[in-house]
PDB file of C-alpha atoms in Angstrom:
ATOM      1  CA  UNK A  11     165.750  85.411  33.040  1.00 76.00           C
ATOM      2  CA  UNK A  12     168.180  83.078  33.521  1.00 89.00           C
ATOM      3  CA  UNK A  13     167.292  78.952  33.966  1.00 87.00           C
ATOM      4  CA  UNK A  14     169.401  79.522  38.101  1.00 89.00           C
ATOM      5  CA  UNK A  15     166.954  82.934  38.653  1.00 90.00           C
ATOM      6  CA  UNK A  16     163.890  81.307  37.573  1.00 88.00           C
ATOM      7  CA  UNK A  17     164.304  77.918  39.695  1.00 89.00           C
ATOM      8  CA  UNK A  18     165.666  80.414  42.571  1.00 91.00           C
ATOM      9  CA  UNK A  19     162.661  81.570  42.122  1.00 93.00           C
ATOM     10  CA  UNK A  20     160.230  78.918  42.145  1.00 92.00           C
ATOM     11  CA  UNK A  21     162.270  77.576  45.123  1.00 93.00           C
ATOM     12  CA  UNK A  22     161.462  80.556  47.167  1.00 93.00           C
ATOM     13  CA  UNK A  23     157.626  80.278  45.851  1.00 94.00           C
ATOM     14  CA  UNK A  24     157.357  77.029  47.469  1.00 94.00           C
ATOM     15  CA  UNK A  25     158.694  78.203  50.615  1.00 95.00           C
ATOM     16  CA  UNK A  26     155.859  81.257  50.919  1.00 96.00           C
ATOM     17  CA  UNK A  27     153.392  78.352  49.889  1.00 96.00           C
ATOM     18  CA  UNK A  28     154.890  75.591  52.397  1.00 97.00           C
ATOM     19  CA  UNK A  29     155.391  78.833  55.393  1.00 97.00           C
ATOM     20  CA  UNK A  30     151.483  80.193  54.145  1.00 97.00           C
ATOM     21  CA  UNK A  31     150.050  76.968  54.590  1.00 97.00           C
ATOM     22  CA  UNK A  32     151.685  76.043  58.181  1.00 97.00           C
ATOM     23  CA  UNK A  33     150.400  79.216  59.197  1.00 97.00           C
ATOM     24  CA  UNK A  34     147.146  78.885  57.968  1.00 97.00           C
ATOM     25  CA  UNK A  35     146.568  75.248  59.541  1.00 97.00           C
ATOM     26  CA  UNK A  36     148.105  76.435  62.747  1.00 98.00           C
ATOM     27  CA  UNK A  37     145.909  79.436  63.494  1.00 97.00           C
ATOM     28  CA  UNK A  38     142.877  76.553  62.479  1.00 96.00           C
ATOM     29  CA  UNK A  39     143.638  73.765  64.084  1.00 96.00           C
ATOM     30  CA  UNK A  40     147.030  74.617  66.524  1.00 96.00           C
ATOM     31  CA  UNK A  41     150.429  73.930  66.086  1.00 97.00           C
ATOM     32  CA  UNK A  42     149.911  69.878  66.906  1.00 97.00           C
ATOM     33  CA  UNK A  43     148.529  69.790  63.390  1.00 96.00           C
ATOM     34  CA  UNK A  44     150.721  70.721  61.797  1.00 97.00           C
ATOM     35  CA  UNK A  45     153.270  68.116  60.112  1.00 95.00           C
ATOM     36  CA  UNK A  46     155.341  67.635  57.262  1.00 92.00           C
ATOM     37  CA  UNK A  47     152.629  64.908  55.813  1.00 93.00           C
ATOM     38  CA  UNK A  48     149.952  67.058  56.227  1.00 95.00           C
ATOM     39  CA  UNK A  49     151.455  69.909  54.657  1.00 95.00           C
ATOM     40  CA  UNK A  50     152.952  68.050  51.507  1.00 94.00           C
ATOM     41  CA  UNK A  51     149.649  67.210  51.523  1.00 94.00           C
ATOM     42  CA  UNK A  52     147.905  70.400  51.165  1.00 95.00           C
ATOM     43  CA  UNK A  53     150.192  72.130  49.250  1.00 93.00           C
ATOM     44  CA  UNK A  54     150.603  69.024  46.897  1.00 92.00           C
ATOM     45  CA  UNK A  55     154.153  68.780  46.779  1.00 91.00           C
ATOM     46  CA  UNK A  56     155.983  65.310  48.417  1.00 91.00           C
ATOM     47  CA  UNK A  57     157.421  65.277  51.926  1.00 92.00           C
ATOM     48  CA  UNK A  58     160.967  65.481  50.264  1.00 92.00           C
ATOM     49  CA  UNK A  59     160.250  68.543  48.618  1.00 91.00           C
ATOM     50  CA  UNK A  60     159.419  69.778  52.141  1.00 91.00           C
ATOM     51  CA  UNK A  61     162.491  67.925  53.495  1.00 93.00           C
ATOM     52  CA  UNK A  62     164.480  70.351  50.751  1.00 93.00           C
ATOM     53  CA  UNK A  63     163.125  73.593  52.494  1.00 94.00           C
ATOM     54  CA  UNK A  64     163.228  72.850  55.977  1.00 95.00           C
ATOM     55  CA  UNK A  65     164.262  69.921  58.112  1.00 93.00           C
ATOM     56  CA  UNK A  66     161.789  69.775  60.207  1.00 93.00           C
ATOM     57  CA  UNK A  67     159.123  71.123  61.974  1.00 96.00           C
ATOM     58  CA  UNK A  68     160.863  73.480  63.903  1.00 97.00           C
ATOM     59  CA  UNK A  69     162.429  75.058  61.559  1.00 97.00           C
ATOM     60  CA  UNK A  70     158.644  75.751  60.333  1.00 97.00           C
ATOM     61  CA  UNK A  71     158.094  76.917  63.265  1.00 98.00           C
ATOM     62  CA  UNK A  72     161.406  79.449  63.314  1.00 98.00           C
ATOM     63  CA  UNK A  73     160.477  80.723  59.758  1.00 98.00           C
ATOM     64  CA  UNK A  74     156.827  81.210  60.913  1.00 98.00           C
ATOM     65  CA  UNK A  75     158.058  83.081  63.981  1.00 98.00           C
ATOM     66  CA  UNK A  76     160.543  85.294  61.538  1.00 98.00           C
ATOM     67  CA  UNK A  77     157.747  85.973  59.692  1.00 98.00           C
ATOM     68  CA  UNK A  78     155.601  87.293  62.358  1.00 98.00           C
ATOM     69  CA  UNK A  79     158.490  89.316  63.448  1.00 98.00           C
ATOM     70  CA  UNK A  80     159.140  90.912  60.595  1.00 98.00           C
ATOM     71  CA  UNK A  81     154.971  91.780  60.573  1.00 98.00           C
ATOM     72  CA  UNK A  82     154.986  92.581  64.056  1.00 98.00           C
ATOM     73  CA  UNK A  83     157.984  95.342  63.684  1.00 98.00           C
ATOM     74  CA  UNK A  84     156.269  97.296  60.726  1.00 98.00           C
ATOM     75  CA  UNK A  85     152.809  96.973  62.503  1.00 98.00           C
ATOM     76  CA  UNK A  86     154.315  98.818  65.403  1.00 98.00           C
ATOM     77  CA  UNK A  87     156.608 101.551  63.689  1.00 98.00           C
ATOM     78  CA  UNK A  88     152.830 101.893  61.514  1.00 98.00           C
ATOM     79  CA  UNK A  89     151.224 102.464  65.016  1.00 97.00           C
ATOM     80  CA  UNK A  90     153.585 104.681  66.520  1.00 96.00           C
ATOM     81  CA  UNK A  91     154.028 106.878  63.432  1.00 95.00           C
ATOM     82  CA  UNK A  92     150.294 107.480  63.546  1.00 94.00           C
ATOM     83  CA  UNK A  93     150.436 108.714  67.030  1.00 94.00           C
ATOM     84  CA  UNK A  94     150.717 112.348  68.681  1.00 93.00           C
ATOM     85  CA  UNK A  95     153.255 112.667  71.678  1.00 92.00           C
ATOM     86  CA  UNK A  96     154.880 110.087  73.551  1.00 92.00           C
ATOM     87  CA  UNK A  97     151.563 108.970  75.988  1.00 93.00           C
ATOM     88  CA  UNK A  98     149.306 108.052  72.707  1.00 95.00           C
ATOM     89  CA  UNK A  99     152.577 106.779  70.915  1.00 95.00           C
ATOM     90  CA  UNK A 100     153.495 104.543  74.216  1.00 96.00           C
ATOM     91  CA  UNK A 101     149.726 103.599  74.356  1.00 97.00           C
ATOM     92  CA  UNK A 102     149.419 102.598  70.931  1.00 96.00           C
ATOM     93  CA  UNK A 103     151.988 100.729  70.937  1.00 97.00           C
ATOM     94  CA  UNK A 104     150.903  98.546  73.680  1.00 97.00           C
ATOM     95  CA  UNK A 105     147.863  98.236  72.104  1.00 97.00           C
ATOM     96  CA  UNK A 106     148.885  97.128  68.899  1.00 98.00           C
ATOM     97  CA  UNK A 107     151.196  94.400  70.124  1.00 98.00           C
ATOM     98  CA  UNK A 108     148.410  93.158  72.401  1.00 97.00           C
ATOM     99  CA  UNK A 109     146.058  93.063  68.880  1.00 97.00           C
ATOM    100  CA  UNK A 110     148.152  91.454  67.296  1.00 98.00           C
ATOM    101  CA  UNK A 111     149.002  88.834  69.378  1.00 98.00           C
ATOM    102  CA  UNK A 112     145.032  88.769  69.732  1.00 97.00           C
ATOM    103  CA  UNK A 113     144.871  87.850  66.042  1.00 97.00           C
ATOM    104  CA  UNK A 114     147.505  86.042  65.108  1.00 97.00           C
ATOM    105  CA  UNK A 115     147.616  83.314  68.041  1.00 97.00           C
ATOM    106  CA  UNK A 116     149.657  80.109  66.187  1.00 98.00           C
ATOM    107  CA  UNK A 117     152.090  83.489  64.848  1.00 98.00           C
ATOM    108  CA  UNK A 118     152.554  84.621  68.464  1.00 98.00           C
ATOM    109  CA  UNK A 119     153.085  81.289  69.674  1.00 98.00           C
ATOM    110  CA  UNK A 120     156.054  80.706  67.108  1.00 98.00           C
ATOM    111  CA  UNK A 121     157.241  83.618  68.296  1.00 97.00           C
ATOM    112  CA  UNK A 122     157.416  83.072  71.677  1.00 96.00           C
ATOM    113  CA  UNK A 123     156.031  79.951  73.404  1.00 95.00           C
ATOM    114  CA  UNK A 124     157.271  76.881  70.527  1.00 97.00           C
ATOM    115  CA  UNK A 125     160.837  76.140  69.795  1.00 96.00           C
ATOM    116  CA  UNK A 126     161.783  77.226  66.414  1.00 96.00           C
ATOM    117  CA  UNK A 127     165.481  77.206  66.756  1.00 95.00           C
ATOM    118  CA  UNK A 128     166.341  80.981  67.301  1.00 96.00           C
ATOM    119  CA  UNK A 129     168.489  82.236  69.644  1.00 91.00           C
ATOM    120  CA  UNK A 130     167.439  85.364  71.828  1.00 90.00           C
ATOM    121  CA  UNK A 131     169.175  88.219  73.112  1.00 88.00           C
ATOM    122  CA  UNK A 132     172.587  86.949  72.072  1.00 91.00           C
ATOM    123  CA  UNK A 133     174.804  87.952  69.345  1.00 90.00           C
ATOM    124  CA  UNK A 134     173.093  85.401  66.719  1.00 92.00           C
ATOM    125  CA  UNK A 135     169.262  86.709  67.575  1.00 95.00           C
ATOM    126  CA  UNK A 136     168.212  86.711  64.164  1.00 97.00           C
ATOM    127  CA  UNK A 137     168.038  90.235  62.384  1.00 97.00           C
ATOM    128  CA  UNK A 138     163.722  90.025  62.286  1.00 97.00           C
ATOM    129  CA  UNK A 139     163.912  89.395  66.399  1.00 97.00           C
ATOM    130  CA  UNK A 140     165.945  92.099  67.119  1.00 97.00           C
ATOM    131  CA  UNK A 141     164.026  94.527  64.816  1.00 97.00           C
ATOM    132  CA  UNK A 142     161.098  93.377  66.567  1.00 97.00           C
ATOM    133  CA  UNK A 143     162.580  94.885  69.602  1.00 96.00           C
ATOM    134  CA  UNK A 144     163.974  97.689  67.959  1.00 97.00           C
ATOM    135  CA  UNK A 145     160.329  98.344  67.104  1.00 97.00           C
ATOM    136  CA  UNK A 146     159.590  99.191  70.635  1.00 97.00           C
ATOM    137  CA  UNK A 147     163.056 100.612  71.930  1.00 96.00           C
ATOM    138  CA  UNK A 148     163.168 103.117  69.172  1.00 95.00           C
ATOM    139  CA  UNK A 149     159.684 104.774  70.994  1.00 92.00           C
ATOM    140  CA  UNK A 150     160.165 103.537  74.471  1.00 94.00           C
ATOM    141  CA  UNK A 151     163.317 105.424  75.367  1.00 89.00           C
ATOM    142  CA  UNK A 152     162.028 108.280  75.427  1.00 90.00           C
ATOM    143  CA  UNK A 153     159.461 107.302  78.193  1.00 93.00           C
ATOM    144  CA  UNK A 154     162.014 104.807  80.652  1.00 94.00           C
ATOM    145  CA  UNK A 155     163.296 107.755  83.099  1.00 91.00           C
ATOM    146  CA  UNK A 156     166.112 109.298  83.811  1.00 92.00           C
ATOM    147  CA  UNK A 157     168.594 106.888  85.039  1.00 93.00           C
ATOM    148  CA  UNK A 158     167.258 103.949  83.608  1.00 94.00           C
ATOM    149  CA  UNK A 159     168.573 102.272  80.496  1.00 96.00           C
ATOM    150  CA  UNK A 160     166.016 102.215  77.658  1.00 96.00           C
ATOM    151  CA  UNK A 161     166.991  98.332  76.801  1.00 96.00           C
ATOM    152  CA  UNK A 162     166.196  97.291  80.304  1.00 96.00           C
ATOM    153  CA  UNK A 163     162.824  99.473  80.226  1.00 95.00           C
ATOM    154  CA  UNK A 164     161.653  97.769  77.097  1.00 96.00           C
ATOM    155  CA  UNK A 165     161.980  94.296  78.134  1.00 96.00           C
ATOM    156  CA  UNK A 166     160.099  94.630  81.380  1.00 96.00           C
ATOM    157  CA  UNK A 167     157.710  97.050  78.961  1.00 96.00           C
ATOM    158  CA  UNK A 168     157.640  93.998  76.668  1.00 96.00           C
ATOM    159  CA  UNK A 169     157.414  91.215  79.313  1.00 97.00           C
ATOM    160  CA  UNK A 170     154.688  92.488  80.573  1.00 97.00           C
ATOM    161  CA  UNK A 171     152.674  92.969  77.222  1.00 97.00           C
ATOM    162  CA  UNK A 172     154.251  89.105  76.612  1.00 97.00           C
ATOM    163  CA  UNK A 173     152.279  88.354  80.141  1.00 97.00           C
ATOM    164  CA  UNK A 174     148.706  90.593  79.629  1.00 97.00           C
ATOM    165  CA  UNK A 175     148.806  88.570  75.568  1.00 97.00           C
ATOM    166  CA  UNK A 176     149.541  85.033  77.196  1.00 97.00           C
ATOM    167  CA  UNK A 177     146.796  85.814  80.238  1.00 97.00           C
ATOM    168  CA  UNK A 178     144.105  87.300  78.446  1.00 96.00           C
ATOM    169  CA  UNK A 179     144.608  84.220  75.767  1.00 95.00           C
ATOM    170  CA  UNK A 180     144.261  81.659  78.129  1.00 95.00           C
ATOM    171  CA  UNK A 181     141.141  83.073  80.004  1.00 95.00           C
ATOM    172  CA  UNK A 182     143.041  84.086  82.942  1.00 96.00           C
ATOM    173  CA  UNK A 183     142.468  87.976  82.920  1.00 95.00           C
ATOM    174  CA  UNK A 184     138.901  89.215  82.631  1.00 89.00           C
ATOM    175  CA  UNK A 185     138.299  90.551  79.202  1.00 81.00           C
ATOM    176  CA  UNK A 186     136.364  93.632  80.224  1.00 89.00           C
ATOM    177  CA  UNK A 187     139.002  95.611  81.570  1.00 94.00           C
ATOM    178  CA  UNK A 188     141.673  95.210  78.380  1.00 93.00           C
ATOM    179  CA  UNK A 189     142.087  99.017  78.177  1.00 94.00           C
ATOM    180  CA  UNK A 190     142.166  99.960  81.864  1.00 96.00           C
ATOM    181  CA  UNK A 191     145.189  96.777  81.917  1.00 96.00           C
ATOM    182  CA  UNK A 192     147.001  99.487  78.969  1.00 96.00           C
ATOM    183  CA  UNK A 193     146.280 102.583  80.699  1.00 96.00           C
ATOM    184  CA  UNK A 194     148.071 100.958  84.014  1.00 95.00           C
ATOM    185  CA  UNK A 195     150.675  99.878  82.483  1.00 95.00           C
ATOM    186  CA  UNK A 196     151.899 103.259  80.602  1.00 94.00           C
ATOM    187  CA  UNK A 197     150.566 105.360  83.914  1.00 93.00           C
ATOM    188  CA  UNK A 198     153.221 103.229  86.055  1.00 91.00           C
ATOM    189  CA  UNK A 199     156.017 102.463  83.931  1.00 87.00           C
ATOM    190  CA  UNK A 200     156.582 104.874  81.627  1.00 85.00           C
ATOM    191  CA  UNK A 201     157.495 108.418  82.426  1.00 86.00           C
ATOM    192  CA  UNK A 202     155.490 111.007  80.882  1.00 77.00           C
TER     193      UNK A 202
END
C-alpha cells in the first residue's frame, strides 16, 4: 500500500469516527449538542482536524443525513423484497419508514427537519436522496392508479409518512392506533 492510499485511508477513518460520534451524541442528547468542541473532544482529535473534514456543523449534519439515506434506501428495498404482492409490499413499506424514523430520531431529523446543505428535488439532490426516493417509487408505481404519475403518488405517499413520523414523535397522534394510521393510508391512496 502506497504512503497516498494509506493516509486516504486514515482520512476517511476519521470521518466514520467524527460522522459515528455526531450521530451517537445526537440521538443522546439532540442535535444542540452537538459541536465541533465537543466532538474533537470525544473522538480526541483537535477542532482543526475536524475543521479538515467538514466546515461546519452543517455539513455534519448533511453527511449524517446522507448517511441515513443511504440506510434508509436498503432498509426499504430489504422490506419490500421480503413482501408478497403489492398490499403487504405497500404496507411494509410504510411501516418500515415509520420504524425507522421511530429509531433513529437525530438521523431522521438530519434528514429532514435540520439544514445540512442538500438540495432537494432539483438536479443537484445528492445521489443517496434521490435513491432514498427511488426506494419507494420503484414499489409505489405499481399501486398510484391509472392516470396518475407514480412520482407525484410517492411524494404525497411519502409526505404523509414524513407527517404520521413527525406527529407520532412529537406526541401529537395517539400511539395506540399506529397500525390502523398504515392500514388507512394504503386502503385510500394506493390502488390495489
Amino acid at each position: 500500500m502506497s504512503v497516498q492510499e494509506r493516509k486516504e485511508r486514515e482520512r476517511a477513518g476519521r470521518e466514520r469516527l467524527i460522522l459515528a460520534t455526531a450521530r451517537e451524541l445526537a440521538e443522546q442528547q439532540g442535535w444542540d449538542a452537538v459541536t465541533t468542541r465537543r466532538l474533537a473532544e470525544r473522538i480526541e482529535y483537535s477542532q482543526p482536524v475536524l475543521y479538515s473534514h467538514f466546515r461546519g456543523k452543517r455539513e455534519i449534519i448533511g453527511a449524517v443525513a446522507l448517511e441515513g439515506a443511504a440506510e434508509m434506501a436498503a432498509a426499504l428495498r430489504a422490506a419490500a423484497c421480503a413482501a408478497d404482492g403489492p398490499r403487504a409490499r405497500v404496507t411494509t413499506l410504510a411501516r418500515t419508514y415509520l420504524d425507522y424514523a421511530e429509531r433513529n430520531p437525530a438521523v431522521y431529523d438530519a434528514m429532514f427537519r435540520l439544514d445540512g446543505g442538500l438540495a432537494f428535488a432539483k438536479e443537484d439532490t445528492p445521489e443517496p436522496l434521490k435513491d432514498a426516493f427511488a426506494a419507494l417509487l420503484e414499489n409505489l408505481g405499481e399501486v398510484a392508479g391509472e392516470g396518475v404519475r407514480p412520482g407525484l403518488f410517492t411524494e404525497v405517499f411519502w409526505a404523509s409518512l414524513h407527517g404520521l413520523a413527525t406527529l407520532t414523535r412529537a406526541g401529537r397522534l395517539p400511539p395506540g392506533d399506529a397500525d390502523r394510521r398504515v392500514e388507512l393510508l394504503v386502503d385510500r391512496l394506493a390502488v390495489i
